[in-house]
Coordinates of C-alpha atoms and ligand atoms in Angstrom, one line a residue:
X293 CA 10.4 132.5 3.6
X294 CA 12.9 131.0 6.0
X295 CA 13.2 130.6 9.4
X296 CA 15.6 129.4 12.3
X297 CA 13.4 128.3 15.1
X298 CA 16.7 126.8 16.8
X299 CA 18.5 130.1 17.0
X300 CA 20.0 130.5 20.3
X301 CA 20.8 133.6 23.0
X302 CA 24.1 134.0 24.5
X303 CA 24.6 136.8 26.9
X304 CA 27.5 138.4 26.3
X305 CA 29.9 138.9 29.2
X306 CA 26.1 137.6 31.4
X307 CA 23.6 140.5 31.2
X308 CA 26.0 143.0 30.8
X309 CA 23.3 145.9 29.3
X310 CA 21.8 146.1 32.8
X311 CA 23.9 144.7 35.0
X312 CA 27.9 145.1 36.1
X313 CA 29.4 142.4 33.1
X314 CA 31.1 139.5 34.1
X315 CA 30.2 139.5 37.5
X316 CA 28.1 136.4 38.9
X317 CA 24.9 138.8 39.5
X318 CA 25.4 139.3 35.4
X319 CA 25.4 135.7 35.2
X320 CA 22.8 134.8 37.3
X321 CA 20.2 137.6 35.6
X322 CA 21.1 135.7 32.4
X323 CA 19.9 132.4 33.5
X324 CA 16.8 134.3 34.9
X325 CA 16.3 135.8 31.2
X326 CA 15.8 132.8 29.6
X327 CA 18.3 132.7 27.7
X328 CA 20.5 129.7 26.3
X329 CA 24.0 130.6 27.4
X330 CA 26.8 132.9 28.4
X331 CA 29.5 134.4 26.9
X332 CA 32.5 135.4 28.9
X333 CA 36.3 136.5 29.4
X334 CA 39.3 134.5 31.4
X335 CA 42.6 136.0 32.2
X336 CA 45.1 134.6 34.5
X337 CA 46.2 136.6 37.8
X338 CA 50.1 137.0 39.3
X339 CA 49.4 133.2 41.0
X340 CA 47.8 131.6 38.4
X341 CA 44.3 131.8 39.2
X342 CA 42.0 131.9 36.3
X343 CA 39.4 134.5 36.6
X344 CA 36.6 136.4 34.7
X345 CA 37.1 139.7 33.4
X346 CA 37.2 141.5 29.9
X347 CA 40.2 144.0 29.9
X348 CA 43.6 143.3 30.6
X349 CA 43.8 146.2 32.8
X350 CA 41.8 147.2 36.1
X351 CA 41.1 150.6 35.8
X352 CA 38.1 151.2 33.1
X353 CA 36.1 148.2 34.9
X354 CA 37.0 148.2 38.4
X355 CA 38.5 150.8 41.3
X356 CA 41.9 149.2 41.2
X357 CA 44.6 150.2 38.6
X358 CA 46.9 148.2 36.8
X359 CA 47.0 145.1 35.3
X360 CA 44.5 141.6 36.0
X361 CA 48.8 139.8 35.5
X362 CA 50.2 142.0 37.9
X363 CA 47.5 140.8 41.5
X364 CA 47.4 137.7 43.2
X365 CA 43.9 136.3 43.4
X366 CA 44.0 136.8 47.1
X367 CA 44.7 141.0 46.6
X368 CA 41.6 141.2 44.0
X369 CA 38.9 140.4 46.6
X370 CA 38.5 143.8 47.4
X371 CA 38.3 144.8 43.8
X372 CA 35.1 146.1 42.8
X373 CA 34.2 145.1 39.1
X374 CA 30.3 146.6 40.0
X375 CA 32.3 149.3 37.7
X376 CA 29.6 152.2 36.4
X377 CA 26.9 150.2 38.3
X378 CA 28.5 150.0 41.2
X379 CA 26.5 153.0 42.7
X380 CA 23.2 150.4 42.0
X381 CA 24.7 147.0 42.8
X382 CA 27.1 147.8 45.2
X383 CA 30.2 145.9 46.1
X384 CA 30.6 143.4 42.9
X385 CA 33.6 140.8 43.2
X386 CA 35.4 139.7 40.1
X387 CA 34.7 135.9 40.0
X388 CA 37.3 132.8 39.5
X389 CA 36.3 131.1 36.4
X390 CA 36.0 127.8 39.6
X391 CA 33.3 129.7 40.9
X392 CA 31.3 130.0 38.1
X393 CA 32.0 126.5 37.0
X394 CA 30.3 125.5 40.1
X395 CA 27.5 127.6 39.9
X396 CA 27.0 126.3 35.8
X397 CA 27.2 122.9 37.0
X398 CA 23.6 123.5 38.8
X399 CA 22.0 124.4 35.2
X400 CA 21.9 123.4 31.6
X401 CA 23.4 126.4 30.4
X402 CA 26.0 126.9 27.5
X403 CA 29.2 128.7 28.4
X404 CA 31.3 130.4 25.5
X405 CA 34.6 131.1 27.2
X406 CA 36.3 133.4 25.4
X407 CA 40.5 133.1 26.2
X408 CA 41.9 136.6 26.3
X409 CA 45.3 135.7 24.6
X410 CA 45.4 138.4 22.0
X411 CA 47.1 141.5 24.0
X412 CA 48.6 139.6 26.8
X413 CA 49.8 135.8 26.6
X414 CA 49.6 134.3 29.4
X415 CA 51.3 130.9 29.7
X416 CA 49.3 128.1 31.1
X417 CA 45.8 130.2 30.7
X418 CA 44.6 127.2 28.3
X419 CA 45.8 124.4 30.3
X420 CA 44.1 125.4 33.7
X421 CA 40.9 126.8 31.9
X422 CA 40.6 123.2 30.2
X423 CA 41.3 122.2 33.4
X424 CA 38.1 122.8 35.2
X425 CA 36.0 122.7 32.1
X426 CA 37.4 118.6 32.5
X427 CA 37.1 118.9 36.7
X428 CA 33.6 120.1 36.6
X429 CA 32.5 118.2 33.6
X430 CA 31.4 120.4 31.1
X431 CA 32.9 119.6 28.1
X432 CA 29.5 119.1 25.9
X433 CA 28.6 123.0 27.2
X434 CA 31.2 124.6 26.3
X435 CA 32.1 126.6 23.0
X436 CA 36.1 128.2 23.4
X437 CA 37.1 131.1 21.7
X438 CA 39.5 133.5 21.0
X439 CA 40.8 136.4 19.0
X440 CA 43.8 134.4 19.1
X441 CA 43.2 131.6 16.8
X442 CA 46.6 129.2 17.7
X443 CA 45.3 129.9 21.4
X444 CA 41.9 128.4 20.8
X445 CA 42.8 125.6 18.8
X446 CA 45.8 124.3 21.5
X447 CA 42.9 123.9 23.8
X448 CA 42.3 120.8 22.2
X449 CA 45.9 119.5 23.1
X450 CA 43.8 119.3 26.7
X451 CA 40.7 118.2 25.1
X452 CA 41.0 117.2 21.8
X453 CA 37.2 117.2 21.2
X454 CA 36.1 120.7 23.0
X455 CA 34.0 122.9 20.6
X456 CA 35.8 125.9 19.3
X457 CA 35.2 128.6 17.5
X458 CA 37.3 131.1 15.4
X459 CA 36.6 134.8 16.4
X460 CA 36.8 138.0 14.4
X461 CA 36.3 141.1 14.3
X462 CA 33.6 143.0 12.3
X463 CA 34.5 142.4 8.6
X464 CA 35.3 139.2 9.4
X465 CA 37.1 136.5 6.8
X466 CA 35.8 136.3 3.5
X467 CA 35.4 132.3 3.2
X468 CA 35.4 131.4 6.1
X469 CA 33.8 128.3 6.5
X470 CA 36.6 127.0 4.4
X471 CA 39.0 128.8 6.6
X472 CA 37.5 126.7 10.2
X473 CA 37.1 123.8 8.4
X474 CA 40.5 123.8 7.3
X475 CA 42.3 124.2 10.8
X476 CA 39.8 122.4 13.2
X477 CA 37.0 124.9 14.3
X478 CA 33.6 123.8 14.4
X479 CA 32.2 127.2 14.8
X480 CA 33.1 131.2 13.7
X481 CA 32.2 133.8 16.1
X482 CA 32.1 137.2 13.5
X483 CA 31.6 140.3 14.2
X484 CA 27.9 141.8 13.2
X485 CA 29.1 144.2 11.0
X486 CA 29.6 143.5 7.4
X487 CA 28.8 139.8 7.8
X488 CA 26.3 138.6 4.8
X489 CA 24.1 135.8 4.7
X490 CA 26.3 134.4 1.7
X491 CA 29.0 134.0 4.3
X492 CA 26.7 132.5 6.1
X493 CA 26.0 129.7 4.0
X494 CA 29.1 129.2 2.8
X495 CA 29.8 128.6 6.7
X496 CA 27.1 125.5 6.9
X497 CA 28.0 124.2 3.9
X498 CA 31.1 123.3 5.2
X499 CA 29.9 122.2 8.2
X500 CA 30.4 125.1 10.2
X501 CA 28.4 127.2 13.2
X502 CA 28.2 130.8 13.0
X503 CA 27.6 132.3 16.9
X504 CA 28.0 136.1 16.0
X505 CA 28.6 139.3 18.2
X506 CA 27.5 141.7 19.8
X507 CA 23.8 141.8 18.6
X508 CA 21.9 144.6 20.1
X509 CA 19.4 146.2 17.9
X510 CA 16.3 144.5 16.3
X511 CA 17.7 144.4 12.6
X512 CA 20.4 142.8 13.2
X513 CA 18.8 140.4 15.3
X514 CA 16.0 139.8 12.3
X515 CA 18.4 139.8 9.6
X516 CA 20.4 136.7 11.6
X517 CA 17.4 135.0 11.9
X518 CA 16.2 135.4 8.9
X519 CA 19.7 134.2 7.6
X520 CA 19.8 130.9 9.5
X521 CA 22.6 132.1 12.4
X522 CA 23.0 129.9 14.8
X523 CA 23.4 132.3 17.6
X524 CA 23.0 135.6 18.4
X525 CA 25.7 136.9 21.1
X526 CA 24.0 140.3 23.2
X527 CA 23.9 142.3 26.2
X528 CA 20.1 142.1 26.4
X529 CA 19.1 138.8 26.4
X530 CA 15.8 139.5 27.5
X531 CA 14.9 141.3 24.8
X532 CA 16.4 138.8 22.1
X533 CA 14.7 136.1 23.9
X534 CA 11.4 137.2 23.7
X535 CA 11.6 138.2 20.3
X536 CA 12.7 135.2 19.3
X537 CA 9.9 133.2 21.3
X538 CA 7.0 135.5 19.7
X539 CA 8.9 134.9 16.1
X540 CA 8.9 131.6 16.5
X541 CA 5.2 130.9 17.4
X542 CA 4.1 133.3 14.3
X543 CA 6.1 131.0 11.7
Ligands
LIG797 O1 33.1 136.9 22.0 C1 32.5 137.9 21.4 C2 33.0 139.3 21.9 O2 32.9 139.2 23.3 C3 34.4 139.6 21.5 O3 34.7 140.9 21.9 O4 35.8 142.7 23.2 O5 33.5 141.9 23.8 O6 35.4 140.4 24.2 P1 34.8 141.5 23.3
LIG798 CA1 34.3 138.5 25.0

């Protein structure tokens, strides 16, 4: 029987099943949990300023309406992103992606920064994202990603050996370890659904890391790691976590 004792837990968007996502509460409860890393969103706001936050528009997430593109950084401070747990958590700021640079600098935690260039492009979102990875010196923690695969990949005009990762939707590319090798990924980020532990494999053999989304039951978590994924991307971290922990000291 296999097994992956290196399998690793991001938390997608921070805890995000029990607390308001990408907010620096959701952050710090994922450090808390254990677990190995963080995924998260940037967009870029009317001056520039890169920030954390999932849709391109304010109003599902957050008590403002319109769009991230459309605010300076200064008139988002008294947006709210506690969004349906604001009622619990209260007043929840939407973080610069600066701020949480600082705060990852004070831990060994991975970061997955996932570049929101798929619905919106924003000029110069790569450039000053890669630019405080480089300022806050956290190249080796850091895997970038995006629906947007030329977006990902010019990242590495700033940084030519940043980790990145090709990401998909569920159903995925059929060969696509061939696919990342072939244009300079070292990892592909798939969606849960449909992926098969022959795709799997074919990754690794050509060398590359599958981190897949969004993993919150138990089969799907046990079927990864029973498949040799390298990491499982979920908004319960705890849970994975200590799963993972107990699986590992049985085999
Ligand atoms: O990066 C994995 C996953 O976060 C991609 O989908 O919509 O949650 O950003 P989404
Ligand atoms: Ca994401």
């Amino acid at each position: 029987k296999r097994t992956n004792k290196t399998m690793k837990v991001f938390a997608h968007r921070g805890f995000s099943g029990r607390y308001p996502q990408n907010t620096m509460l959701a952050f710090r409860k994922a450090l808390e949990s254990g677990c190995d890393g963080i995924e998260l969103d940037v967009q870029l706001t009317k001056d520039g300023e890169v920030v954390i936050i999932h849709d391109e528009y304010l109003d599902d997430l957050t008590d403002f309406t319109g769009n991230v593109r459309d605010y300076t950084l200064g008139d988002l401070k008294s947006c709210n992103a506690g969004g349906k747990w604001q009622e619990v958590y209260g007043f929840q700021p939407i973080p610069t992606f600066e701020e949480y640079c600082e705060w990852v600098s004070g831990n060994s935690l991975i970061t997955n920064v996932e570049i929101k260039s798929s619905v919106y492009y924003y000029e110069e979102l790569e450039k000053k994202t890669m630019e405080l990875i480089e300022r806050f010196g956290l190249k080796e923690r850091i895997i970038i990603s995006s629906f947007n695969h030329l977006s990902a990949l010019s990242c590495k005009d700033f940084m030519p050996d940043i980790k990145t990762g090709a990401l998909v939707e569920n159903g995925g590319i059929a060969n696509a370890g061939y696919y990342c090798k072939k244009f300079g990924f070292e990892c592909y980020h798939p969606g849960v659904e449909g992926l098969t532990k022959e795709e799997i494999e074919l990754c690794h053999k050509n060398g590359i890391e599958v981190n897949v989304w969004t993993i919150n039951n138990m089969d799907d978590l046990e079927n990864l790691y029973e498949w040799g994924c390298d990491s499982v991307i979920t908004n319960y971290p705890d849970v994975c976590k200590s799963w993972l922990e107990a699986k590992k000291a049985k085999d």
